[in-house]
Short mmCIF file of C-alpha atoms in Angstrom, two decimals:
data_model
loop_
_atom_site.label_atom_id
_atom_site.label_comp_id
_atom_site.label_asym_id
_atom_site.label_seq_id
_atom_site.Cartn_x
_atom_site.Cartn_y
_atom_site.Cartn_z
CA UNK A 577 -14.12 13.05 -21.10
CA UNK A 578 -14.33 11.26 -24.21
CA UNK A 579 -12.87 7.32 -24.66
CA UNK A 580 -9.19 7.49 -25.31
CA UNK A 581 -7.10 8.17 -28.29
CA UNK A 582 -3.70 9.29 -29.64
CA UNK A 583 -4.40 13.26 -28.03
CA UNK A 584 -5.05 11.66 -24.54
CA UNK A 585 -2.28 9.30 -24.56
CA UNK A 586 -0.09 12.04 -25.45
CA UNK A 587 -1.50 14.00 -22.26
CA UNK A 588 -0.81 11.01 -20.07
CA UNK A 589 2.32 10.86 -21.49
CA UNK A 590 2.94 14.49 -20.72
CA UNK A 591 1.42 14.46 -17.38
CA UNK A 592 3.81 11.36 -16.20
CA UNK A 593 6.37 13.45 -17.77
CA UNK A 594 5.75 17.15 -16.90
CA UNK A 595 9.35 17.57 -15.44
CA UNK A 596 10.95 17.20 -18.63
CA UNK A 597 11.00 20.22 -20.64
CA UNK A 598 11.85 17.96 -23.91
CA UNK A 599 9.14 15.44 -22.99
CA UNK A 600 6.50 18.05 -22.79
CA UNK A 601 8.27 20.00 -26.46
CA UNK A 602 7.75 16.14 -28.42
CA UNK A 603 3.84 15.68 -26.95
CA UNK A 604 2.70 19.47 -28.18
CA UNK A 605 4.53 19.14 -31.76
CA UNK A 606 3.00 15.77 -31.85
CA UNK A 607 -0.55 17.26 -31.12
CA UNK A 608 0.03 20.38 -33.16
CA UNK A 609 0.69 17.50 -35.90
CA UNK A 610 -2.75 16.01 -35.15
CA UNK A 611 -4.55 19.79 -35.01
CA UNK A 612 -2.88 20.74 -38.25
CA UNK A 613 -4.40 17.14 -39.66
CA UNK A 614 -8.02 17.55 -38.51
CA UNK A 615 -8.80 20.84 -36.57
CA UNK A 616 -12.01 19.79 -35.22
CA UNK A 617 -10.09 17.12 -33.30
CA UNK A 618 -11.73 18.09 -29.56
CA UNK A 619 -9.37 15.87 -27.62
CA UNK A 620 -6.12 17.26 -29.35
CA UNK A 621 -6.90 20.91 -28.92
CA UNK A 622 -8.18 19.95 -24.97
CA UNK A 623 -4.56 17.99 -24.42
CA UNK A 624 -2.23 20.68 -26.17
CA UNK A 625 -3.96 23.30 -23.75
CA UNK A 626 -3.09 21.14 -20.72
CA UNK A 627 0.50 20.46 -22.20
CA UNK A 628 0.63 23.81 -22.50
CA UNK A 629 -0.02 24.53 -18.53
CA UNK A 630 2.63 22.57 -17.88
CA UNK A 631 5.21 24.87 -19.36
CA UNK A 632 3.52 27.62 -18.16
CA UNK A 633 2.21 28.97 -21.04
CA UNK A 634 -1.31 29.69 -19.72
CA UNK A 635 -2.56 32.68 -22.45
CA UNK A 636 -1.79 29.79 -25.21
CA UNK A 637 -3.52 27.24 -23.02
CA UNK A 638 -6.25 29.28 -23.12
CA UNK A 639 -6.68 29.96 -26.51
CA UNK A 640 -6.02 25.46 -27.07
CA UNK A 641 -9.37 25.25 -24.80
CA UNK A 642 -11.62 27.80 -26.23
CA UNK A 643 -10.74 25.85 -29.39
CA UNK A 644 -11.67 22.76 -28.26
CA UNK A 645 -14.76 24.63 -26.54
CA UNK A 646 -15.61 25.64 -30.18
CA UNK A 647 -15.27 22.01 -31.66
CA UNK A 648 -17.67 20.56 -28.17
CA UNK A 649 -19.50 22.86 -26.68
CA UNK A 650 -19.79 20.49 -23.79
CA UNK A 651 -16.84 19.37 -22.98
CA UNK A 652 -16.31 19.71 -19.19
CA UNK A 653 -12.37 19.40 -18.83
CA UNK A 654 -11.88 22.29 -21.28
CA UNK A 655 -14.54 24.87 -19.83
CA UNK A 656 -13.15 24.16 -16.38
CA UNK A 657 -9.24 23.60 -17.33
CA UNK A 658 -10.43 27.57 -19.50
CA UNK A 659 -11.60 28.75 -15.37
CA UNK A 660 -8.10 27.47 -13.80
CA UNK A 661 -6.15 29.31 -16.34
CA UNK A 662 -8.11 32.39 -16.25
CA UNK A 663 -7.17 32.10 -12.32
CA UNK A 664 -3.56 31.63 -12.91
CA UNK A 665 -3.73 34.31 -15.31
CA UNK A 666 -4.73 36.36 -12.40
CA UNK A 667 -8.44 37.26 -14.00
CA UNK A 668 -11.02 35.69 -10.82
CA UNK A 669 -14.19 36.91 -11.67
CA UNK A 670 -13.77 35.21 -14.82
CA UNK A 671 -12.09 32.81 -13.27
CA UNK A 672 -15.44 32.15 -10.95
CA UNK A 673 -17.51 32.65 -13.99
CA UNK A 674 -15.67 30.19 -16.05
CA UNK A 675 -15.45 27.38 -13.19
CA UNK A 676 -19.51 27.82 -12.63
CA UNK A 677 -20.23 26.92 -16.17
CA UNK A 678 -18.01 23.75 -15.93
CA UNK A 679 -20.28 22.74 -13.06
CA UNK A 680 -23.45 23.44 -15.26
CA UNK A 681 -21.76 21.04 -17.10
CA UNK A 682 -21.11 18.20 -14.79
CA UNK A 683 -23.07 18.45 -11.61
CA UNK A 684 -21.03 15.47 -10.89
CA UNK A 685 -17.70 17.24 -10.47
CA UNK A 686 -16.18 18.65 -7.30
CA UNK A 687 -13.06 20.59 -8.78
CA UNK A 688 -14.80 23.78 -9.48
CA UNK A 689 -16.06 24.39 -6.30
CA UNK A 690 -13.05 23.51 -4.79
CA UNK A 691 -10.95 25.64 -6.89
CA UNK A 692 -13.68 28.51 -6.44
CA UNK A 693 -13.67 28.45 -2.61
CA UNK A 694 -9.85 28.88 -2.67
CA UNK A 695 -9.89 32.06 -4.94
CA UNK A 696 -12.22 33.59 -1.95
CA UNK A 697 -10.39 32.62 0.31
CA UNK A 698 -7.01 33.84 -1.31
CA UNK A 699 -9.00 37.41 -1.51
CA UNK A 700 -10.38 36.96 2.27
CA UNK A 701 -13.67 36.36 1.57
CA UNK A 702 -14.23 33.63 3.58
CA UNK A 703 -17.67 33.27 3.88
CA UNK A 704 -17.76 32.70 0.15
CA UNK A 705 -14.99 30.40 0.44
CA UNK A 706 -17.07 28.10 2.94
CA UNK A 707 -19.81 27.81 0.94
CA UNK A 708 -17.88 27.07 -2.05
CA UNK A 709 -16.09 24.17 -0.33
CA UNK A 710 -19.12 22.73 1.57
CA UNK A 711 -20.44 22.36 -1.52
CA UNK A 712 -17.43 20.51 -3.06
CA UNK A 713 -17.65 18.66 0.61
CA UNK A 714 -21.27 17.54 -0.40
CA UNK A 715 -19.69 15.59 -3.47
CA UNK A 716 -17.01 14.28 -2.06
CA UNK A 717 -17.81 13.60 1.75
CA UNK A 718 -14.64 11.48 2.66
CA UNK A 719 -11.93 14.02 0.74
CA UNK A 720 -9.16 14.92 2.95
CA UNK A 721 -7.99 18.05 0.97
CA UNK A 722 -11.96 19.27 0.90
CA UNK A 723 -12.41 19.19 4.65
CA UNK A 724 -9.56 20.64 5.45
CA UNK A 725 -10.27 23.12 3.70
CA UNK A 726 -13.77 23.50 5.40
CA UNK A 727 -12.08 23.53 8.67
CA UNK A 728 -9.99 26.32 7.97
CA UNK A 729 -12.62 28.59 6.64
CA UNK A 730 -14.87 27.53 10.10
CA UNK A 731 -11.42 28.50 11.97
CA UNK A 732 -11.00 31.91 10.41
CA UNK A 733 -14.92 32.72 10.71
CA UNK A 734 -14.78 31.79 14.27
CA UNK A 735 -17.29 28.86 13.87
CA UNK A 736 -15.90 27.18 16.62
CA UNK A 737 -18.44 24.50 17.76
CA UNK A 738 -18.28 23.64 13.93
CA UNK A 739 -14.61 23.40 13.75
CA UNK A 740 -14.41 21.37 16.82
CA UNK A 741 -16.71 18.57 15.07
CA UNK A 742 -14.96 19.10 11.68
CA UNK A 743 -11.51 18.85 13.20
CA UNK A 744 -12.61 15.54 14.78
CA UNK A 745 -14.17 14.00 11.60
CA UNK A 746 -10.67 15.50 9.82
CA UNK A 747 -8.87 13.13 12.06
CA UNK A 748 -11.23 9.85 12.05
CA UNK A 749 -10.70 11.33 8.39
CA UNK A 750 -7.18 10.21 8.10
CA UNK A 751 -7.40 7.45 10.76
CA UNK A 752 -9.60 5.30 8.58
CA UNK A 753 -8.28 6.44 5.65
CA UNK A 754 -6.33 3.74 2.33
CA UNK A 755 -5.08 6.39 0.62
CA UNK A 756 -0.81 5.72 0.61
CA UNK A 757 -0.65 9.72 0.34
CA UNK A 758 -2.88 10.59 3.17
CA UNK A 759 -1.59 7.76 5.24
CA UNK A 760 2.04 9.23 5.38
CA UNK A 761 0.93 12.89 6.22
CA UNK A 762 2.19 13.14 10.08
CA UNK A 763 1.07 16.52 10.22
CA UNK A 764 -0.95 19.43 7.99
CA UNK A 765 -2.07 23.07 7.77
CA UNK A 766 -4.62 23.51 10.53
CA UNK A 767 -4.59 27.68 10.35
CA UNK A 768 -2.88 30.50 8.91
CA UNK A 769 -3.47 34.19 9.77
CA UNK A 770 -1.38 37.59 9.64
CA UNK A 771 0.04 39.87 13.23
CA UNK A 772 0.53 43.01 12.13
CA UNK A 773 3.59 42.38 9.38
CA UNK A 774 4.29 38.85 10.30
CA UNK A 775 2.76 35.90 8.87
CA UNK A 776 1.82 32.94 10.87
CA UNK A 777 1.20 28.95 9.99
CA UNK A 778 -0.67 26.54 12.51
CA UNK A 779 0.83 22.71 11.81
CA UNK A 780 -0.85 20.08 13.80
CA UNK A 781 0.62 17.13 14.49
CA UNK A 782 -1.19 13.62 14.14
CA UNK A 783 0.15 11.57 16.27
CA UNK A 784 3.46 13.57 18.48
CA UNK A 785 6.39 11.69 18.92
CA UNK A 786 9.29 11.76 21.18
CA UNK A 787 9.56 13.94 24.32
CA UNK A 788 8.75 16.54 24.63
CA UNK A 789 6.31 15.51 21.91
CA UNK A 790 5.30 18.78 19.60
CA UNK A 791 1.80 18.26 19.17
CA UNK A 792 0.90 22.09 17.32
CA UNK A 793 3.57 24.62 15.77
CA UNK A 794 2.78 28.40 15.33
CA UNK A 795 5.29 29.12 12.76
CA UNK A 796 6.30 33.11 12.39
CA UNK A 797 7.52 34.59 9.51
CA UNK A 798 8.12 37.65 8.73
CA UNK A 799 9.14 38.78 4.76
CA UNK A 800 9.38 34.98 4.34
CA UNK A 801 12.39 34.61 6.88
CA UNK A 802 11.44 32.45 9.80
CA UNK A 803 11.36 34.30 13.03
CA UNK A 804 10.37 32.09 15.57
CA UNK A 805 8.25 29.17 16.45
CA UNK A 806 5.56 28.55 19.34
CA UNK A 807 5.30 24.99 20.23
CA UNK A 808 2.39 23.09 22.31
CA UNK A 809 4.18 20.30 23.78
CA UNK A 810 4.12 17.99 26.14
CA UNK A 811 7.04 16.20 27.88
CA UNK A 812 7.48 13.31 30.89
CA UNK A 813 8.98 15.88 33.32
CA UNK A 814 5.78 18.24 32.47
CA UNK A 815 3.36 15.39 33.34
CA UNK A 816 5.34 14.71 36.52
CA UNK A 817 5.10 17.77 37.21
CA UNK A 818 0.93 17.68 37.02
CA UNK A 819 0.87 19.51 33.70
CA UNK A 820 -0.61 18.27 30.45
CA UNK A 821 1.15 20.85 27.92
CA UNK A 822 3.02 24.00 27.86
CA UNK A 823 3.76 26.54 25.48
CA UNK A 824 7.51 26.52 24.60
CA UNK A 825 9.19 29.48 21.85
CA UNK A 826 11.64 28.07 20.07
CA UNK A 827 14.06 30.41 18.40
CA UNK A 828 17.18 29.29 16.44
CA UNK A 829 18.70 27.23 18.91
CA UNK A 830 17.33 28.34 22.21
CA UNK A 831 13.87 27.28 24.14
CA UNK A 832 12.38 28.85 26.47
CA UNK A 833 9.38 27.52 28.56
CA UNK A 834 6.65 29.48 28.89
CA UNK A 835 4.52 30.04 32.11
CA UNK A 836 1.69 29.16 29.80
CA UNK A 837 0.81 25.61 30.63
CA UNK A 838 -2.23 23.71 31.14
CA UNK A 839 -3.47 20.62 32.98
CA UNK A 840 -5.61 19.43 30.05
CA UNK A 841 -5.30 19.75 26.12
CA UNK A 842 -6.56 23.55 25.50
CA UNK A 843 -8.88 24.17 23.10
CA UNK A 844 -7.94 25.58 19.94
CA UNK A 845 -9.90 29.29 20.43
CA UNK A 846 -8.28 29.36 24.05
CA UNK A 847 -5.31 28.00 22.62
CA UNK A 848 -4.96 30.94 19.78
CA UNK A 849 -6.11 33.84 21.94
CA UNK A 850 -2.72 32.63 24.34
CA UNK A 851 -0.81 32.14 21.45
CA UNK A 852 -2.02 35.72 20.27
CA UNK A 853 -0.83 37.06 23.49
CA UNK A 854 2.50 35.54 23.25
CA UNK A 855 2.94 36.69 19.76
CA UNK A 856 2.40 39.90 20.70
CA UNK A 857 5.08 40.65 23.37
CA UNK A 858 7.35 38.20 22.27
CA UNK A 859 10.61 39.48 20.04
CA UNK A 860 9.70 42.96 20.10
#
């Protein structure tokens, strides 16, 4: 990106601002203003296309980027900002095309592989998707968002002497992290995957609190209504009992302990191939 002027303070204006529909209206009549005055202004063209995104307007946006695209050829933001609206737009080949030649661009630059590896993965392809976000990982080693994401593509390929040592860096990961934002994440997105019409999310917890102590949720949904929940917890009458954790279903208000339990903390492929088990007979 270019050094500052009016057309990016505008967009930071916007972008501290993108909540307020009148906000975002005075910032793209303001750079329309600017366009009008000098159409080869890059920067003006780049920022109405991102205000633009904000309201939604994505087939605009993408017209305000190849515009800037035809005033600087090279101009990263707008070839890649181009890819991520061609992907909202619902267009991922070009989408994938359009994201690789913002790379070409600046080898520097993490974002399009990240965004790359998650349309693969949104269209299961998640071999692709891997590779796509090792090779953001390679760029930015110590991103939170980037490994997770590697860790759920090992998960779903069945990698799982690489997702044990990714999981473990994950949490060192946040352990060591500064970042205020991943500091006050108590829990994230370990796994996702479909049963037959239901849909379930794997939470794991960082550090469980309470007792019992939840330390991983299998959430079930089914059309986007929540069914049930599987729980790995752990409690102080389990461990007086000589357990470590147990499998508990929580639905609505009522528990019910499982006679899954286990004297040390399972595994996460044992630990899914129970769960799958449980799943399977349970509510039907």
């Amino acid at each position: 990106m270019k050094k500052k002027d009016l057309a990016l303070d505008l967009l930071e204006m916007a972008l501290a601002r993108k909540d307020e529909p009148v906000a975002l209206a005075t910032a793209l009549i303001a750079l329309d203003r600017l366009t009008a005055q000098r159409p080869d202004h890059t920067l003006a063209h780049y920022a109405a296309g991102r205000v633009l995104m904000l309201l939604g307007k994505h087939q605009l946006a993408l017209g305000a980027f190849r515009v800037a695209i035809g005033c600087d050829p090279d101009l990263y933001d707008a070839h890649y900002f181009e890819g991520v609206c061609h992907w909202l737009l619902g267009f991922d080949e070009l989408a994938l095309d359009k994201l690789a030649d913002a790379f070409r661009r600046d080898k520097t630059r993490f974002e399009p592989w990240y965004d790359a590896g998650q349309i693969h993965a949104n269209r299961g392809a998640h071999r692709d998707a891997l590779a796509c976000f090792e090779r953001a990982q390679a760029l930015v080693p110590d991103d939170f968002g980037v490994k997770k994401k590697v860790l759920q593509c090992e998960i779903r390929l069945g990698l799982w002497e690489r997702a044990r040592q990714t999981h473990a860096a994950l949490r060192e990961l946040w352990a060591r992290s500064s970042d205020p934002e991943i500091q006050a994440l108590r829990s994230y997105v370990l796994d996702q995957f479909e049963l037959d019409d239901r849909d379930v999310l794997v939470l794991e917890s960082f550090v469980p609190v309470g007792d019992p102590q939840v330390l991983m949720s299998f959430v079930v949904t089914e059309g986007g209504e929540l069914v049930f929940t599987v729980n790995l917890e752990s409690s102080s009458a389990l461990r007086a009992a000589g357990y470590a954790w147990i499998l508990v279903v929580q639905e609505g208000d009522v528990r019910v302990n499982t006679d899954i339990r286990y004297y040390e903390r399972p595994g996460y492929p044992v630990l899914k191939a129970d769960v799958d088990v449980l799943l399977r007979r349970w509510g039907r």
